[in-house]
Amino acid sequence: MQLRSSERSILAYLRQHKLIAACMVLTVERKSVLKTLRRMQRKGRVSQWRHASGLEYWTVAADRPLSNGSVAATYGRWLFCEGPNSSTRSLLCTQDVADYFPALARSGMPAGYYIERFHDRARVGLVKVDRLSRVNRIVSTTFRVIDQHRRRSEFRRLIEHGQFELTWLVATAEKTRRLNAALAATSTSEVPVHVSYVPDLLDLLLPLTAAD
């Protein structure tokens, strides 16, 4: 059965973002997008799920929902990269690589890379969502991730030119403060590491304290 253009657009969106929820759609487009999603659901193209937090979302047709951790990470990346306060950021796509970072091979890169655009240049970042880990574990992960990127020649060049950064998304203000302090006390890296407080993540992360 031939897909409508609106259905193709949603499938392309899901390939990049893994899920779509009503809150991720512009208000003016929400009614038509939800109508398309329901039509696609009837056709067996997408599946609808309800997260333990109450968030309703759709994925490509599947037998089971995304894990609680995957929902939190995916939604957090969307909030940071394409949410209401992300005017200069977006998830890194193939066209961005071709336009700004041709040395990067997009295929095989894991989810979570974003591009931040400035007037005359751009910077690549990797956004990671804290899944209620201990602060010292996050610090260790930070240096491991940076070292992994430094070993890749294409990223090493970006690091040398100040065009690569790492961002952690944290669900509570107190942990944001503690993580910033821990990173400041130990960081000697040439890679900027940012910590962003995202309170909307808390409800999505709480189910991780139980069995996932």
Coordinates of C-alpha atoms in Angstrom, one line a residue:
M1 CA 0.0 0.0 0.0
Q2 CA 1.4 3.4 -1.0
L3 CA 2.3 5.7 1.8
R4 CA 1.0 9.3 1.9
S5 CA 3.6 12.0 2.2
S6 CA 2.6 12.7 5.8
E7 CA 3.1 9.0 6.7
R8 CA 6.5 9.0 5.0
S9 CA 7.5 12.1 7.1
I10 CA 6.5 10.4 10.3
L11 CA 8.4 7.2 9.5
A12 CA 11.5 9.3 8.7
Y13 CA 11.1 11.1 12.0
L14 CA 10.8 7.8 13.9
R15 CA 13.9 6.4 12.2
Q16 CA 15.9 9.3 13.6
H17 CA 14.2 9.8 17.0
K18 CA 12.9 6.3 17.8
L19 CA 9.6 7.7 19.2
I20 CA 7.1 10.5 18.8
A21 CA 4.7 11.9 21.5
A22 CA 2.1 14.7 21.2
C23 CA 4.3 17.0 23.3
M24 CA 7.1 16.7 20.7
V25 CA 4.9 18.2 17.9
L26 CA 4.2 21.9 17.4
T27 CA 0.8 22.9 18.7
V28 CA -0.4 24.1 15.3
E29 CA 0.5 20.7 13.7
R30 CA -0.5 18.4 16.6
K31 CA -4.1 17.6 15.5
S32 CA -3.1 16.6 12.0
V33 CA -0.1 14.6 13.2
L34 CA -2.1 12.7 15.7
K35 CA -4.7 11.9 13.1
T36 CA -2.0 10.6 10.8
L37 CA -0.5 8.5 13.6
R38 CA -3.9 6.9 14.4
R39 CA -4.4 6.1 10.7
M40 CA -0.9 4.5 10.6
Q41 CA -1.7 2.6 13.7
R42 CA -4.8 1.1 12.1
K43 CA -2.7 0.1 9.1
G44 CA -0.1 -1.6 11.4
R45 CA 2.7 0.9 10.5
V46 CA 3.2 2.3 14.0
S47 CA 2.5 1.1 17.6
Q48 CA 1.2 3.2 20.5
W49 CA 2.5 2.7 24.0
R50 CA 2.1 4.2 27.4
H51 CA 5.2 4.8 29.6
A52 CA 5.0 4.2 33.4
S53 CA 5.1 7.9 33.8
G54 CA 2.0 8.4 31.8
L55 CA 3.7 9.5 28.6
E56 CA 1.9 8.2 25.5
Y57 CA 4.2 7.7 22.5
W58 CA 4.4 5.9 19.2
T59 CA 7.2 3.9 17.6
V60 CA 7.5 2.1 14.3
A61 CA 5.4 -1.1 14.5
A62 CA 6.8 -3.4 17.2
D63 CA 5.9 -6.2 19.5
R64 CA 7.1 -4.5 22.7
P65 CA 7.6 -0.9 23.9
L66 CA 11.0 0.8 24.3
S67 CA 12.6 0.2 27.7
N68 CA 12.1 2.8 30.4
G69 CA 15.7 3.9 30.0
S70 CA 15.5 4.2 26.3
V71 CA 12.3 6.4 26.5
A72 CA 14.0 8.7 29.0
A73 CA 17.2 9.0 26.9
T74 CA 15.4 9.5 23.6
Y75 CA 13.0 12.1 25.1
G76 CA 15.8 13.9 26.9
R77 CA 17.9 14.1 23.7
W78 CA 14.9 15.6 21.9
L79 CA 14.3 18.2 24.7
F80 CA 17.9 19.3 24.5
C81 CA 18.4 19.2 20.8
E82 CA 15.0 20.1 19.4
G83 CA 12.8 21.2 22.3
P84 CA 11.6 24.8 23.0
N85 CA 14.9 26.1 24.2
S86 CA 17.2 24.6 21.5
S87 CA 17.1 27.2 18.8
T88 CA 20.8 26.8 17.8
R89 CA 20.9 23.0 18.2
S90 CA 19.5 19.9 16.4
L91 CA 20.3 16.3 16.2
L92 CA 23.2 15.6 13.8
C93 CA 22.1 14.3 10.4
T94 CA 23.7 13.2 7.2
Q95 CA 23.3 16.6 5.6
D96 CA 25.0 18.4 8.6
V97 CA 28.0 16.1 8.3
A98 CA 28.2 16.8 4.5
D99 CA 27.9 20.6 5.1
Y100 CA 30.0 21.1 8.2
F101 CA 32.0 18.0 9.1
P102 CA 32.8 16.0 5.9
A103 CA 35.6 14.1 7.7
L104 CA 33.0 12.4 10.0
A105 CA 31.5 9.2 8.7
R106 CA 27.8 9.4 9.8
S107 CA 27.1 5.7 9.3
G108 CA 27.8 3.8 12.5
M109 CA 27.7 6.8 14.8
P110 CA 25.5 6.1 17.8
A111 CA 22.5 8.2 18.6
G112 CA 23.0 11.3 20.6
Y113 CA 25.3 13.5 18.5
Y114 CA 24.0 17.1 17.9
I115 CA 25.2 20.1 16.1
E116 CA 25.3 23.6 17.5
R117 CA 25.4 26.4 14.9
F118 CA 26.9 29.8 15.3
H119 CA 27.2 32.7 12.9
D120 CA 30.3 31.5 11.1
R121 CA 30.9 28.0 12.4
A122 CA 29.4 24.9 14.0
R123 CA 30.3 22.5 16.8
V124 CA 29.5 18.8 17.3
G125 CA 28.4 17.6 20.7
L126 CA 27.5 14.3 22.3
V127 CA 24.5 14.4 24.7
K128 CA 24.1 11.8 27.4
V129 CA 21.2 11.3 29.8
D130 CA 22.0 10.5 33.4
R131 CA 20.0 7.4 34.3
L132 CA 20.3 7.9 38.0
S133 CA 24.0 6.9 38.2
R134 CA 26.3 7.9 41.0
V135 CA 28.2 11.1 40.4
N136 CA 31.6 9.4 40.5
R137 CA 30.4 6.9 37.9
I138 CA 29.3 9.8 35.6
V139 CA 32.7 11.4 36.0
S140 CA 34.5 8.1 35.0
T141 CA 32.2 7.7 32.0
T142 CA 32.9 11.3 30.9
F143 CA 36.6 10.7 30.7
R144 CA 36.2 7.3 29.1
V145 CA 33.9 8.8 26.4
I146 CA 36.3 11.7 25.8
D147 CA 39.3 9.3 25.5
Q148 CA 37.3 7.1 23.0
H149 CA 36.7 10.2 20.8
R150 CA 40.3 11.4 21.1
R151 CA 41.5 8.1 19.7
R152 CA 39.5 8.6 16.5
S153 CA 41.4 10.9 14.1
E154 CA 38.3 12.7 12.8
F155 CA 37.2 13.6 16.3
R156 CA 40.7 14.4 17.4
R157 CA 40.9 17.1 14.8
L158 CA 37.6 18.5 16.0
I159 CA 38.8 18.5 19.6
E160 CA 42.0 20.3 18.6
H161 CA 39.9 23.0 16.9
G162 CA 37.5 23.4 19.8
Q163 CA 34.6 21.9 17.8
F164 CA 33.6 19.0 20.1
E165 CA 31.8 19.0 23.4
L166 CA 30.0 16.7 25.8
T167 CA 26.7 17.5 27.6
W168 CA 25.1 15.6 30.4
L169 CA 21.3 15.9 31.1
V170 CA 20.4 15.6 34.8
A171 CA 17.0 15.4 36.3
T172 CA 17.5 17.2 39.6
A173 CA 19.1 20.6 40.5
E174 CA 21.0 19.1 43.4
K175 CA 22.7 16.5 41.3
T176 CA 23.4 19.0 38.6
R177 CA 25.3 21.1 41.3
R178 CA 27.2 18.1 42.6
L179 CA 28.2 16.9 39.1
N180 CA 29.3 20.3 38.1
A181 CA 31.5 20.5 41.2
A182 CA 32.9 17.0 40.7
L183 CA 33.8 17.7 37.0
A184 CA 35.4 21.1 37.9
A185 CA 37.6 19.4 40.5
T186 CA 38.8 16.6 38.2
S187 CA 38.6 17.9 34.6
T188 CA 41.8 18.8 32.8
S189 CA 40.4 17.9 29.4
E190 CA 40.4 20.1 26.4
V191 CA 36.8 19.0 25.7
P192 CA 34.2 21.2 27.3
V193 CA 31.8 19.3 29.5
H194 CA 28.4 20.8 30.3
V195 CA 25.7 19.7 32.7
S196 CA 22.1 20.7 31.9
Y197 CA 19.3 20.5 34.4
V198 CA 16.2 19.0 32.8
P199 CA 13.5 18.5 35.4
D200 CA 11.1 17.0 32.8
L201 CA 13.2 13.9 32.9
L202 CA 12.5 13.0 36.5
D203 CA 9.1 11.3 36.0
L204 CA 10.6 9.3 33.1
L205 CA 13.6 8.1 35.2
L206 CA 11.7 7.1 38.4
P207 CA 10.6 3.8 36.9
L208 CA 14.3 2.9 36.6
T209 CA 14.4 2.6 40.4
A210 CA 12.1 -0.4 40.0
A211 CA 12.6 -3.3 37.6
D212 CA 12.9 -2.1 34.0

